[in-house]
CSV table of C-alpha atoms in Angstrom, one decimal:
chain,number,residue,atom,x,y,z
A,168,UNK,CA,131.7,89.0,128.5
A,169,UNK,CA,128.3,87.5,130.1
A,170,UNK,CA,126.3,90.6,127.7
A,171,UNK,CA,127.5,88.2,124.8
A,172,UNK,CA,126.0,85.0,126.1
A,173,UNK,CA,122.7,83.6,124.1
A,174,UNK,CA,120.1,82.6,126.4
A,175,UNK,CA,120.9,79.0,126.0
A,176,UNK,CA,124.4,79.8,127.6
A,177,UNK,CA,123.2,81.7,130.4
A,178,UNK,CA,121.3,79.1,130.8
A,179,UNK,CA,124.5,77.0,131.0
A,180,UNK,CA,125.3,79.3,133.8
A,181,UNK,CA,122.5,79.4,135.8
A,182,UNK,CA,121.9,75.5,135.7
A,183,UNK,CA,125.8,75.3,136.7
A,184,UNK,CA,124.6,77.2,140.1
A,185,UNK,CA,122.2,75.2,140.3
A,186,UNK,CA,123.8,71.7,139.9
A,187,UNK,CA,126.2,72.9,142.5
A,188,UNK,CA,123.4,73.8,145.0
A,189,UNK,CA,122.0,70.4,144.3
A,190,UNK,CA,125.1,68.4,145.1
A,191,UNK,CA,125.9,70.6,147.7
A,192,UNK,CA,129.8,71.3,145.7
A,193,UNK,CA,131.4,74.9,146.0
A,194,UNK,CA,133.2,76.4,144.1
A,195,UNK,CA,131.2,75.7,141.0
A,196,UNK,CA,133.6,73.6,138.6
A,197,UNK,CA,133.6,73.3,134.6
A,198,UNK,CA,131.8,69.7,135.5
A,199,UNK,CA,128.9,71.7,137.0
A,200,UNK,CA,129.3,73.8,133.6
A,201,UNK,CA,128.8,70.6,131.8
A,202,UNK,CA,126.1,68.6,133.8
A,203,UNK,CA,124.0,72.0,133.3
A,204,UNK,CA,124.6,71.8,128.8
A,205,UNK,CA,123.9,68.2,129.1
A,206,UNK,CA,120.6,68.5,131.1
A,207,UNK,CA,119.5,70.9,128.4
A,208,UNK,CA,118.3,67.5,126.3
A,209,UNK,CA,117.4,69.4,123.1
A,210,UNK,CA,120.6,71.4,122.9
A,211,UNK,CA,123.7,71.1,121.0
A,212,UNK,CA,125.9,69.2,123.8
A,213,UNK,CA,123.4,66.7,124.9
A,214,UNK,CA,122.6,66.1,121.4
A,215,UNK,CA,126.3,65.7,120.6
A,216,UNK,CA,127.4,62.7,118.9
A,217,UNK,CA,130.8,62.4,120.3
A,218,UNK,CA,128.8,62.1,123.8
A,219,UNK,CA,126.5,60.2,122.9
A,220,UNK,CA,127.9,57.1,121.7
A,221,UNK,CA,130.3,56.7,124.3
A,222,UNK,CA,126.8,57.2,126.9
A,223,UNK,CA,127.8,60.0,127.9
A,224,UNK,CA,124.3,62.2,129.3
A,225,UNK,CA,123.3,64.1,132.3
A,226,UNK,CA,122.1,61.4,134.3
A,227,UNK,CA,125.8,59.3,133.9
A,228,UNK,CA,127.8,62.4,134.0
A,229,UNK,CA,126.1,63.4,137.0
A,230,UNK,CA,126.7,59.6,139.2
A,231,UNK,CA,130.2,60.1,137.4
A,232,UNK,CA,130.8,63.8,139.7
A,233,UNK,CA,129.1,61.8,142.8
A,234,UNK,CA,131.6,58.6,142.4
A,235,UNK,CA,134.7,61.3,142.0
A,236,UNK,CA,134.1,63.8,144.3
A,237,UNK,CA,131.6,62.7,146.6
A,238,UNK,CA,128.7,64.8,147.3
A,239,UNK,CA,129.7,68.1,148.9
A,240,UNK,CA,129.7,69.4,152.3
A,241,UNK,CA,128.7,73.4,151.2
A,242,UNK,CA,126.4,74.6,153.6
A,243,UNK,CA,123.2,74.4,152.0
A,244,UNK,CA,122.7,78.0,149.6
A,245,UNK,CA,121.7,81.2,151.8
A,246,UNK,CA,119.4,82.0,148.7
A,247,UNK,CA,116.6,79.8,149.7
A,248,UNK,CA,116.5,81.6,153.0
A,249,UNK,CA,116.0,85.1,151.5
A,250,UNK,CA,114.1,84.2,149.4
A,251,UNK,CA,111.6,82.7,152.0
A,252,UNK,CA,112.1,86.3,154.0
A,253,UNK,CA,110.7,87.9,150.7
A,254,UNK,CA,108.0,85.5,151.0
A,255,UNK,CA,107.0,86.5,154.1
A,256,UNK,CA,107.5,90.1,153.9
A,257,UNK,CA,105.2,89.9,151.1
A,258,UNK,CA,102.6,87.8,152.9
A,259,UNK,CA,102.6,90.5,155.3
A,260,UNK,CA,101.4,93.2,152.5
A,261,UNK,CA,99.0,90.6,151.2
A,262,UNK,CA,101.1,89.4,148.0
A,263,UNK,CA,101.1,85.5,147.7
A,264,UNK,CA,104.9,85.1,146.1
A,265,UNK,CA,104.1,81.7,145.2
A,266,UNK,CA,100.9,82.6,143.3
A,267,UNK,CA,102.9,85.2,141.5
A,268,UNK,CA,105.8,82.5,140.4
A,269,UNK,CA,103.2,80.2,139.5
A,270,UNK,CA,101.4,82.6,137.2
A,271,UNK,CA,104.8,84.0,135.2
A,272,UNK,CA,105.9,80.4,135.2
A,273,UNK,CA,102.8,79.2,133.7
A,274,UNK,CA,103.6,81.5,130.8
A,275,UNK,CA,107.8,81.7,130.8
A,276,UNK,CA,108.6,78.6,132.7
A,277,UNK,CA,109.8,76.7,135.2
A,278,UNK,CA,112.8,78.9,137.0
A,279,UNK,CA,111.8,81.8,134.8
A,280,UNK,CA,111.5,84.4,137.9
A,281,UNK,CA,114.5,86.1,139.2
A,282,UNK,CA,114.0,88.3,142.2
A,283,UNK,CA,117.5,89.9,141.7
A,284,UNK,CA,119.6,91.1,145.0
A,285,UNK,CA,121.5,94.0,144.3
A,286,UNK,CA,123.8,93.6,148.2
A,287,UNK,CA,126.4,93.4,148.6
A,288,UNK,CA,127.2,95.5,145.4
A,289,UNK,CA,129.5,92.9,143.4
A,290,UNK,CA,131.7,94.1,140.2
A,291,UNK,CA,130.4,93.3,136.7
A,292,UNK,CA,127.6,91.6,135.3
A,293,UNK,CA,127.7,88.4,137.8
A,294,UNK,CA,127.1,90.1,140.4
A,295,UNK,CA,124.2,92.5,138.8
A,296,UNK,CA,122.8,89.5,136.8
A,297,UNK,CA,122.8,87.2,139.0
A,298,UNK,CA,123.1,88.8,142.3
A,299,UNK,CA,125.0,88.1,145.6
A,300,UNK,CA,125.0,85.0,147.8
A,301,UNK,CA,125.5,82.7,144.8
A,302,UNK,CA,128.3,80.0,144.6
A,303,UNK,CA,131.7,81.1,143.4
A,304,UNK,CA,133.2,80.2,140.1
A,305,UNK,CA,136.5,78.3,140.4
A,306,UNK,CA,139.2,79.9,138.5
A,307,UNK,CA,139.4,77.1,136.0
A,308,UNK,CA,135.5,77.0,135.2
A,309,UNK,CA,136.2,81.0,135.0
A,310,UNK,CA,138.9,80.4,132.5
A,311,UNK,CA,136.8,77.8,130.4
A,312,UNK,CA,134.3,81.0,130.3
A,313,UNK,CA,137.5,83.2,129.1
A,314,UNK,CA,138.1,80.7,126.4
A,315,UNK,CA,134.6,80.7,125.4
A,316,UNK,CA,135.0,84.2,124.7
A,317,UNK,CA,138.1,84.1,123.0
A,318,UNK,CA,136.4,80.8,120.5
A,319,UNK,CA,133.7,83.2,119.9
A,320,UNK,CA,136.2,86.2,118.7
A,321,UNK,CA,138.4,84.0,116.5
A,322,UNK,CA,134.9,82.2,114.9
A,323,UNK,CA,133.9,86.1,114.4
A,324,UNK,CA,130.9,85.5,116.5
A,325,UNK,CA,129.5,87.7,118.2
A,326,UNK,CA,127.4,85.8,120.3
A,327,UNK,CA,128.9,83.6,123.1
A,328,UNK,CA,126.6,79.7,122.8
A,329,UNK,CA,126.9,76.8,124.3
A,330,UNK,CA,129.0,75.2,121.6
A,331,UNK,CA,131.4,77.8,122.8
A,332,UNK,CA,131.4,76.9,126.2
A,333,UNK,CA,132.6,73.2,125.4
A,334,UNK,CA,135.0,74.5,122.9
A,335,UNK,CA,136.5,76.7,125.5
A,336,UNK,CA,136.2,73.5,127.8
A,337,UNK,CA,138.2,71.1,125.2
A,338,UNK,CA,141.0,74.2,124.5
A,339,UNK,CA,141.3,74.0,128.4
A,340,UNK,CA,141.5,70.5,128.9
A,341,UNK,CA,142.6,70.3,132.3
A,342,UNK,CA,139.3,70.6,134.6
A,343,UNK,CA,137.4,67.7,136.1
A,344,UNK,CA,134.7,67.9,133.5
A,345,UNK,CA,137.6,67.3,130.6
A,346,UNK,CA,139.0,64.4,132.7
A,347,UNK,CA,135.5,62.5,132.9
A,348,UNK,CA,134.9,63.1,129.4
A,349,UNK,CA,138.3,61.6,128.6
A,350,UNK,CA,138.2,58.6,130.3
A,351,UNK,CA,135.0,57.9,129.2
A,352,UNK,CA,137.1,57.3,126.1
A,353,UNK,CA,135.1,60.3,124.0
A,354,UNK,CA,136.7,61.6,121.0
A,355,UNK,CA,137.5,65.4,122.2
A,356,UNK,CA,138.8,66.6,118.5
A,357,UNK,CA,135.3,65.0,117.1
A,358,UNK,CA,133.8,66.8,119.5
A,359,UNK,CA,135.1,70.1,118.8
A,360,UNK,CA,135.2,69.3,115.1
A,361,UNK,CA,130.9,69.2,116.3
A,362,UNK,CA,130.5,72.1,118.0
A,363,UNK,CA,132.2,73.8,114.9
A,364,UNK,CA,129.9,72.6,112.6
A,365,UNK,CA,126.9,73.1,114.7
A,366,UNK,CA,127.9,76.6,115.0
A,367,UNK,CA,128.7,77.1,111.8
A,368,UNK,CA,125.2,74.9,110.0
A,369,UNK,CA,122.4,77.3,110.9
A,370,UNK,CA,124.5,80.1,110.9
A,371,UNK,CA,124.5,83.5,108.5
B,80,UNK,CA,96.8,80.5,156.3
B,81,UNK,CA,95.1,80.7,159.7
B,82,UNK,CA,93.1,84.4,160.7
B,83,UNK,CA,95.6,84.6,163.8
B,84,UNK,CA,99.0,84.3,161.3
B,85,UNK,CA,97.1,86.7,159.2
B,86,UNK,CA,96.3,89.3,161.9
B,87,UNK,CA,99.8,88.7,163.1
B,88,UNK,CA,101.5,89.7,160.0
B,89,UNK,CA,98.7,92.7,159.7
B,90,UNK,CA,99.8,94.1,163.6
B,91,UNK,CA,103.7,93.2,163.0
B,92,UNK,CA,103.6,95.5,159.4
B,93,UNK,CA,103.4,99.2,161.5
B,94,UNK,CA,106.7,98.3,162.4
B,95,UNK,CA,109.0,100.5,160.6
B,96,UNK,CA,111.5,97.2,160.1
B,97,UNK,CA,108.6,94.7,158.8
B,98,UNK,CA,106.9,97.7,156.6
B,99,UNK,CA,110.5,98.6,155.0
B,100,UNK,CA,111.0,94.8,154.5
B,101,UNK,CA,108.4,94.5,152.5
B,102,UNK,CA,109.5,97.2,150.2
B,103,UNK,CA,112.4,95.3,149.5
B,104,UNK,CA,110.9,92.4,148.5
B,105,UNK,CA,108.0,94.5,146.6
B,106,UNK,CA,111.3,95.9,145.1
B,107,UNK,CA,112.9,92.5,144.2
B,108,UNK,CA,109.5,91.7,142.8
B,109,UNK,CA,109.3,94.2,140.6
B,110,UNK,CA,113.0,94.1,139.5
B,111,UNK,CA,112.5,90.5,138.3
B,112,UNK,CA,109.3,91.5,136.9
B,113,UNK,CA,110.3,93.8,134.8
B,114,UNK,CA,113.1,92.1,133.3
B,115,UNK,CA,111.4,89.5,132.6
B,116,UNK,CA,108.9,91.4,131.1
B,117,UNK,CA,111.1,93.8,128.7
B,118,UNK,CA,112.9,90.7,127.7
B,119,UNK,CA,109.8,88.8,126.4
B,120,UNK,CA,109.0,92.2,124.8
B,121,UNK,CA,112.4,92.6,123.3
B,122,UNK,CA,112.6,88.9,121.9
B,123,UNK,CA,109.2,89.8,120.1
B,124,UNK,CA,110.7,92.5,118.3
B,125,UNK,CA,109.4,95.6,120.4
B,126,UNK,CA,112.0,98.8,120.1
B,127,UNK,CA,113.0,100.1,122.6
B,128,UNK,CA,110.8,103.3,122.5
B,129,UNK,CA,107.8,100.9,122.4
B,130,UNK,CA,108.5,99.5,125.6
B,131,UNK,CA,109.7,102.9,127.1
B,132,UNK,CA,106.2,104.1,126.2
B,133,UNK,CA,104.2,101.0,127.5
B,134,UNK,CA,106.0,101.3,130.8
B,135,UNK,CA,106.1,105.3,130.7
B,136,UNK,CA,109.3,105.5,131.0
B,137,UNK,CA,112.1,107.4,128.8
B,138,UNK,CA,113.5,105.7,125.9
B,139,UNK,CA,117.0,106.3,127.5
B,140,UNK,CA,116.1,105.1,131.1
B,141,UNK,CA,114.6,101.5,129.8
B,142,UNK,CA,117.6,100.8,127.3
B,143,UNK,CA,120.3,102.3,130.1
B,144,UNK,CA,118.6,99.6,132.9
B,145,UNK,CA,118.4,96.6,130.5
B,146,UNK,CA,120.2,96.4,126.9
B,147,UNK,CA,123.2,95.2,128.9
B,148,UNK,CA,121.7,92.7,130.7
B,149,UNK,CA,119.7,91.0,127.6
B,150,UNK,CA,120.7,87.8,126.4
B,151,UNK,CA,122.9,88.3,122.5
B,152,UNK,CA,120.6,87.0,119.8
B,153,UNK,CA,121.9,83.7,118.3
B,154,UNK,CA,121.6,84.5,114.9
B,155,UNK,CA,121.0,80.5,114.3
B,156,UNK,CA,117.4,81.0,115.8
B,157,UNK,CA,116.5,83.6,112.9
């Protein structure tokens, strides 16, 4: 399923790990998959009028997760640690890692180096793509991604974007990310109406 | 960096577990490398036997390791 994701909605994915990591939440939740679409400022869900006039953006959405759930008690990711002994075993060959990340980031961006981990071997492209040691999916935000798939197939898409995502989100409509959107008093059927249109404006 | 760290991580590296370590993370680093690279190549339009060739590798190897893994094109960015 991930092979169909456009880079904006691995993207999605990757910021969702990382807006878990940051407030310290496991497993990730579809309100990690949201805070990551609406950080994206230029893209379709941050720019999405049904969000937008009821204030809805990364910053509020974010204090909204903190003031429900608190901010977690994860232990903090075992990532930074390996990479820091990669660091290190580098340093001992004479390669600066953080001179290399700066250089490929000056060019591809901020984030834009993976130094993938193949151990423990996991099954499908999660675990090759984005390696081991990473925060689990809940099975809701893994159903949302399900949903996205299955918005895609009936749209005759073959590409899974992050209007998808939030389509498969509103079909859902059970997570946390749902709930905060709803009492926030947004118009979900306008939003998906949106995300349709989006999807379909630029398209063919 | 001070000289001693330095010759401390020079000594360390003839041990087998400190040398191997350091293939790993050369590994790693090349992984991520590459994939970044053929990516950036592959959103530019290269074929697939273009970047075989560049990284002389077979056509078959390069696609096998990374078609999966790219990102679908969202045919709203043509």
């Amino acid at each position: 399923m991930l092979e169909r994701f456009t880079q904006a909605a691995r993207d999605a994915v990757i910021g969702a790990q990382e807006a878990a990591r940051d407030l310290r939440q496991s497993p990730i939740g579809t309100e990690h998959v949201l805070l990551a679409m609406l950080s994206a400022t230029d893209g379709p869900i941050a720019t999405a009028a049904a969000l937008r006039e009821k204030e809805v953006d990364a910053r509020s959405f974010r204090a909204e997760i903190l003031r429900r759930v608190g901010p977690g008690t994860a232990p903090a990711d075992p990532l930074p640690d390996a990479d820091a002994e990669d660091k290190a075993a580098l340093k001992s060959i004479g390669i600066d890692l953080d001179a290399v990340r700066r250089a490929i980031e000056d060019t591809f961006g901020p984030g834009s180096l993976h130094l993938p981990r193949e151990t423990p071997r996991r099954k499908g492209l999660f675990g090759r793509f984005y390696g081991s040691g990473h925060i689990p999916f809940s099975p809701r935000a893994k159903k949302v991604l399900e949903l996205a798939l299955r918005e895609a197939i009936r749209l005759k898409h073959r590409f899974i974007a992050p209007e998808h995502l939030m389509l498969g989100m509103i079909r859902d409509d059970g997570g946390l990310a749902m709930q905060i959107l709803a009492e926030r008093g947004v118009d979900l059927t306008e939003l998906g109406a949106e995300m349709a249109r989006s999807l379909k404006s630029q398209a063919a | 960096m001070t000289e001693a760290t330095d010759l401390a991580a020079a000594a360390g590296s003839a041990d087998p577990r400190v040398g191997l370590r350091a293939v790993v993370a050369l590994r790693r680093l090349l992984e991520g490398l590459e994939h970044l690279q053929v990516a950036n190549a592959r959103r530019k339009g290269w074929s697939w036997q273009e970047i075989a060739d560049a990284l002389e590798v077979t056509r078959q190897g390069v696609h096998k390791k990374h078609a999966n893994r790219m990102p679908m094109h969202d045919p709203r960015e043509d």
